[in-house]
CSV table of C-alpha atoms in Angstrom, one decimal:
chain,number,residue,atom,x,y,z
A,141,MET,CA,-44.6,-51.6,-10.0
A,142,PHE,CA,-46.9,-52.2,-7.1
A,143,GLU,CA,-49.3,-55.0,-8.0
A,144,LYS,CA,-52.9,-54.1,-7.0
A,145,GLU,CA,-53.5,-57.5,-4.9
A,146,ALA,CA,-50.5,-56.7,-2.8
A,147,VAL,CA,-51.4,-53.8,-1.9
A,148,GLU,CA,-55.0,-54.4,-1.4
A,149,ARG,CA,-54.6,-57.7,1.0
A,150,VAL,CA,-53.3,-55.1,3.5
A,151,SER,CA,-56.3,-52.6,2.7
A,152,GLY,CA,-53.6,-50.2,1.6
A,153,SER,CA,-54.4,-47.2,-0.9
A,154,TRP,CA,-54.7,-48.6,-4.3
A,155,GLU,CA,-54.9,-44.8,-5.6
A,156,ARG,CA,-51.7,-44.3,-3.8
A,157,ALA,CA,-50.0,-47.2,-5.4
A,158,GLU,CA,-50.9,-46.3,-8.8
A,159,TYR,CA,-49.8,-42.8,-8.2
A,160,ALA,CA,-46.2,-44.2,-7.1
A,161,ASN,CA,-46.6,-46.4,-10.6
A,162,LYS,CA,-47.4,-43.5,-12.7
A,163,CYS,CA,-44.4,-41.8,-11.3
A,164,MET,CA,-41.5,-44.8,-12.1
A,165,ARG,CA,-43.1,-44.9,-15.3
A,166,GLU,CA,-42.4,-41.1,-16.2
A,167,ILE,CA,-38.9,-41.9,-15.1
A,168,GLU,CA,-38.2,-44.7,-17.4
A,169,THR,CA,-39.5,-42.4,-20.1
A,170,ARG,CA,-36.7,-40.0,-19.8
A,171,MET,CA,-34.0,-42.7,-18.9
A,172,ALA,CA,-31.2,-42.2,-21.8
A,173,SER,CA,-28.9,-45.3,-22.6
A,174,SER,CA,-25.9,-42.7,-23.6
A,175,ILE,CA,-25.1,-39.1,-23.4
A,176,ASN,CA,-23.1,-37.6,-26.4
A,177,LEU,CA,-20.9,-35.1,-26.2
A,178,ASN,CA,-20.9,-34.1,-30.0
A,179,GLY,CA,-24.6,-33.8,-30.1
A,180,GLN,CA,-26.3,-32.9,-33.3
A,181,GLY,CA,-23.3,-32.2,-34.4
A,182,LYS,CA,-22.0,-29.6,-31.9
A,183,ILE,CA,-20.0,-29.8,-28.7
A,184,THR,CA,-21.8,-30.0,-25.5
A,185,PRO,CA,-19.9,-27.3,-23.0
A,186,LYS,CA,-18.2,-30.4,-20.4
A,187,THR,CA,-20.1,-29.0,-17.4
A,188,VAL,CA,-23.7,-29.5,-19.0
A,189,PHE,CA,-22.3,-32.5,-20.3
A,190,ASN,CA,-22.0,-33.4,-16.4
A,191,ILE,CA,-25.1,-32.1,-15.6
A,192,ARG,CA,-27.1,-34.3,-17.7
A,193,ALA,CA,-24.8,-37.0,-16.8
A,194,PHE,CA,-25.5,-36.8,-13.0
A,195,ILE,CA,-29.6,-36.4,-13.9
A,196,GLN,CA,-29.6,-39.5,-15.9
A,197,SER,CA,-27.1,-41.2,-12.6
A,198,CYS,CA,-30.3,-39.8,-10.3
A,199,ALA,CA,-32.8,-41.1,-12.3
A,200,TYR,CA,-31.1,-45.2,-13.0
A,201,ARG,CA,-30.9,-44.5,-9.0
A,202,ILE,CA,-34.4,-44.1,-8.2
A,203,HIS,CA,-36.0,-46.0,-11.0
A,204,THR,CA,-33.9,-49.3,-9.8
A,205,LEU,CA,-34.5,-48.5,-6.3
A,206,SER,CA,-38.4,-47.9,-6.8
A,207,ASN,CA,-38.7,-50.9,-8.4
A,208,GLY,CA,-36.9,-52.7,-5.9
A,209,SER,CA,-39.0,-51.3,-3.2
A,210,THR,CA,-42.3,-52.2,-4.9
A,211,SER,CA,-41.0,-55.8,-5.6
A,212,MET,CA,-40.4,-56.2,-2.2
A,213,TRP,CA,-43.2,-55.3,-1.0
A,214,ASN,CA,-45.3,-57.5,-3.8
A,215,ASN,CA,-43.2,-60.2,-2.0
A,216,GLY,CA,-44.4,-59.8,1.2
A,217,ASN,CA,-41.1,-58.2,2.4
A,218,ALA,CA,-42.3,-54.6,4.1
A,219,ILE,CA,-38.9,-54.4,6.0
A,220,SER,CA,-36.5,-54.5,2.8
A,221,SER,CA,-39.6,-52.6,1.2
A,222,ILE,CA,-39.3,-49.6,3.6
A,223,THR,CA,-35.2,-49.6,3.7
A,224,LEU,CA,-35.6,-49.2,-0.2
A,225,SER,CA,-37.7,-46.6,-0.3
A,226,ARG,CA,-35.9,-44.5,2.4
A,227,ALA,CA,-33.2,-44.6,-0.3
A,228,VAL,CA,-35.5,-43.2,-2.8
A,229,LEU,CA,-36.2,-40.4,-0.7
A,230,GLU,CA,-32.9,-40.0,-0.2
A,231,THR,CA,-31.6,-39.5,-3.7
A,232,VAL,CA,-34.8,-37.4,-4.4
A,233,VAL,CA,-33.7,-35.2,-1.7
A,234,THR,CA,-30.3,-34.7,-3.0
A,235,PHE,CA,-31.4,-34.1,-6.7
A,236,TYR,CA,-33.8,-31.5,-5.3
A,237,ASP,CA,-30.8,-29.6,-3.2
A,238,PHE,CA,-28.7,-30.0,-6.5
A,239,TYR,CA,-31.7,-28.5,-8.4
A,240,HIS,CA,-32.2,-25.8,-5.9
A,241,ASN,CA,-28.9,-24.8,-5.6
A,242,LEU,CA,-28.1,-24.8,-9.3
A,243,SER,CA,-30.9,-22.5,-9.9
A,244,GLN,CA,-29.4,-20.0,-7.4
A,245,LEU,CA,-26.3,-19.8,-8.9
A,246,GLU,CA,-27.7,-19.9,-12.9
A,247,ALA,CA,-29.7,-17.0,-11.8
A,248,LYS,CA,-26.8,-14.9,-10.9
A,249,MET,CA,-24.7,-16.3,-14.0
A,250,ASP,CA,-22.0,-17.7,-11.7
A,251,ARG,CA,-19.8,-19.8,-14.0
A,252,ALA,CA,-17.7,-21.0,-11.5
A,253,GLY,CA,-20.1,-21.7,-8.6
A,254,ILE,CA,-22.1,-23.7,-11.2
A,255,LYS,CA,-18.6,-25.9,-11.9
A,256,GLU,CA,-17.6,-26.0,-8.3
A,257,LEU,CA,-21.5,-27.4,-7.3
A,258,VAL,CA,-21.6,-29.8,-10.1
A,259,LEU,CA,-17.9,-31.4,-9.5
A,260,LYS,CA,-18.7,-31.6,-6.1
A,261,ARG,CA,-22.0,-33.2,-6.5
A,262,MET,CA,-21.5,-35.5,-9.2
A,263,ASN,CA,-17.9,-36.9,-7.0
A,264,ALA,CA,-19.5,-36.6,-3.9
A,265,ILE,CA,-17.8,-39.1,-1.2
A,266,ARG,CA,-18.4,-40.2,2.7
A,267,ILE,CA,-15.7,-42.8,2.9
A,268,GLU,CA,-13.2,-41.1,5.3
A,269,GLU,CA,-9.7,-42.4,3.8
A,270,TRP,CA,-10.8,-40.9,0.4
A,271,VAL,CA,-12.2,-37.7,1.8
A,272,LYS,CA,-9.1,-37.3,3.6
A,273,GLN,CA,-7.2,-37.3,-0.3
A,274,PHE,CA,-10.2,-35.6,-1.7
A,275,GLU,CA,-12.1,-33.1,0.7
A,276,GLU,CA,-13.8,-30.7,-1.5
A,277,TYR,CA,-15.7,-33.8,-2.7
A,278,LYS,CA,-16.8,-34.4,0.8
A,279,SER,CA,-20.8,-35.0,0.4
A,280,VAL,CA,-23.2,-32.9,2.1
A,281,ASN,CA,-24.9,-34.6,5.2
A,282,VAL,CA,-28.5,-35.8,4.0
A,283,ILE,CA,-30.2,-34.9,7.4
A,284,THR,CA,-28.9,-31.1,6.3
A,285,MET,CA,-30.6,-31.3,2.8
A,286,ILE,CA,-33.7,-33.0,4.0
A,287,GLY,CA,-34.0,-30.2,6.6
A,288,ARG,CA,-33.7,-27.7,3.7
A,289,MET,CA,-36.3,-29.2,1.5
A,290,ASN,CA,-38.7,-29.8,4.6
A,291,LYS,CA,-39.0,-25.8,4.5
A,292,GLU,CA,-40.7,-25.9,1.0
A,293,TYR,CA,-42.5,-29.6,1.6
A,294,PRO,CA,-43.1,-30.0,5.4
A,295,GLY,CA,-43.8,-33.1,6.1
A,296,ILE,CA,-40.5,-35.0,4.3
A,297,SER,CA,-38.1,-34.7,7.6
A,298,ASP,CA,-41.2,-36.9,9.4
A,299,ASN,CA,-41.4,-39.0,7.0
A,300,TYR,CA,-37.7,-39.5,6.8
A,301,GLU,CA,-38.1,-40.4,10.8
A,302,LYS,CA,-40.3,-43.1,10.0
A,303,LEU,CA,-38.6,-44.5,7.5
A,304,SER,CA,-35.5,-44.7,9.3
A,305,GLU,CA,-36.9,-46.3,12.4
A,306,PHE,CA,-37.9,-49.4,10.5
A,307,SER,CA,-34.7,-49.1,8.8
A,308,HIS,CA,-32.5,-49.2,11.7
A,309,PRO,CA,-32.9,-52.1,14.0
A,310,ASN,CA,-34.9,-50.2,16.6
A,311,CYS,CA,-38.0,-51.7,17.8
A,312,LEU,CA,-40.2,-50.7,14.7
A,313,GLY,CA,-37.9,-52.6,12.4
A,314,THR,CA,-37.0,-55.6,15.0
A,315,LEU,CA,-39.9,-56.9,17.7
A,316,MET,CA,-42.6,-54.7,16.3
A,317,ALA,CA,-42.1,-55.7,12.7
A,318,PHE,CA,-41.8,-59.4,13.4
A,319,GLY,CA,-42.5,-60.2,17.0
A,320,LYS,CA,-45.9,-60.7,18.9
A,321,LEU,CA,-46.5,-61.1,22.6
A,322,ASP,CA,-48.9,-63.3,24.0
A,323,THR,CA,-48.7,-62.0,27.6
A,324,ASN,CA,-51.8,-64.2,28.8
A,325,ASN,CA,-49.1,-67.0,28.2
A,326,GLY,CA,-45.9,-65.3,28.4
A,327,LEU,CA,-45.1,-66.1,24.6
A,328,TRP,CA,-43.0,-64.3,22.0
A,329,SER,CA,-44.1,-65.4,18.1
A,330,PHE,CA,-42.2,-64.4,15.0
A,331,ASP,CA,-43.5,-64.5,11.9
A,332,ARG,CA,-42.6,-62.6,8.4
A,333,ASN,CA,-46.0,-61.6,7.7
A,334,ASN,CA,-46.2,-59.3,11.0
A,335,GLN,CA,-44.2,-56.7,9.0
A,336,ASN,CA,-47.2,-56.4,6.2
A,337,SER,CA,-49.9,-54.2,7.3
A,338,GLU,CA,-51.5,-51.1,6.2
A,339,LYS,CA,-49.2,-48.8,8.3
A,340,THR,CA,-46.3,-50.1,6.9
A,341,PHE,CA,-47.7,-49.8,3.2
A,342,ASP,CA,-48.4,-45.9,4.0
A,343,VAL,CA,-44.4,-46.1,5.6
A,344,VAL,CA,-43.4,-47.0,2.0
A,345,TYR,CA,-45.5,-44.6,0.3
A,346,SER,CA,-43.9,-41.8,2.6
A,347,GLY,CA,-40.7,-42.4,0.3
A,348,LEU,CA,-41.9,-43.3,-2.9
A,349,HIS,CA,-44.5,-40.5,-3.4
A,350,THR,CA,-41.2,-38.1,-2.9
A,351,ILE,CA,-40.5,-39.0,-7.0
A,352,GLY,CA,-43.1,-36.8,-7.7
A,353,PHE,CA,-40.6,-34.0,-6.6
A,354,PHE,CA,-37.9,-35.4,-8.3
A,355,ILE,CA,-39.7,-35.1,-11.7
A,356,ILE,CA,-41.1,-31.4,-10.8
A,357,SER,CA,-37.1,-30.9,-10.1
A,358,LEU,CA,-36.2,-32.3,-13.3
A,359,ASN,CA,-38.7,-30.3,-15.2
A,360,GLU,CA,-37.4,-27.1,-14.0
A,361,LEU,CA,-33.8,-28.0,-14.7
A,362,GLU,CA,-34.5,-29.1,-18.1
A,363,ASN,CA,-36.2,-25.7,-18.9
A,364,MET,CA,-33.2,-24.1,-17.1
A,365,MET,CA,-30.4,-26.0,-19.4
A,366,PRO,CA,-30.7,-23.8,-22.5
A,367,ARG,CA,-29.7,-21.0,-20.0
A,368,ILE,CA,-27.1,-23.1,-18.3
A,369,SER,CA,-25.5,-23.4,-21.8
A,370,GLU,CA,-25.3,-20.1,-23.0
A,371,ILE,CA,-23.2,-19.4,-19.4
A,372,PHE,CA,-20.8,-21.9,-20.5
A,373,ASN,CA,-20.9,-21.1,-24.3
A,374,PRO,CA,-17.3,-20.3,-24.4
A,375,ASP,CA,-16.4,-24.0,-23.9
A,376,HIS,CA,-18.0,-25.0,-26.4
A,377,ASN,CA,-14.2,-25.9,-28.0
A,378,GLN,CA,-13.2,-27.5,-25.3
A,379,ARG,CA,-13.6,-31.8,-24.4
A,380,ILE,CA,-13.5,-33.4,-21.1
């Protein structure tokens, strides 16, 4: 969680920080330590079981990354905070894309399509050696998913671009983050504290505020789950 002193010492917006904290607290209430296939005396359809597992894995990842990002900010490490915030945005976008595609398939009651989507997303891989063996599980490029989400939430692409500039060893993530040039004396000086400013706080927030989109998508998906269960009702007697 963001600490107020750590935000206000660079004149950052505490209102924004508290929104991010609120979203992190909300995710924590939705995190489960386990999911039972035989819940309430009924066997959950295996595809529904897998969807719930994917939801939890995304929730845990977002919560872990966002807490890491805010902890790094509180410790005065803006670059690490930004890099983790970028990973939060990527995960939110991935979940949104999954929800968006799933909702379209659910509307068509496309049982086979839903199964295929769920298996592909929960087993997504990018390591070339693995892809050669399991090409059907090759992950969708995150830039492609960001472009799709940006159509509904303009600004996501711009935010990702700024986060990436700091996360990569480009000018913003190297000299401008740690260096300061004295042109009068021809001197470069370096300090970890150079990276901490109101501007870098805003960059961190540009990734963390997307947690709110994750919560919106999660709520919509939870509302959809009874209908998906009905589509897979014949699977009730099947085990994973």
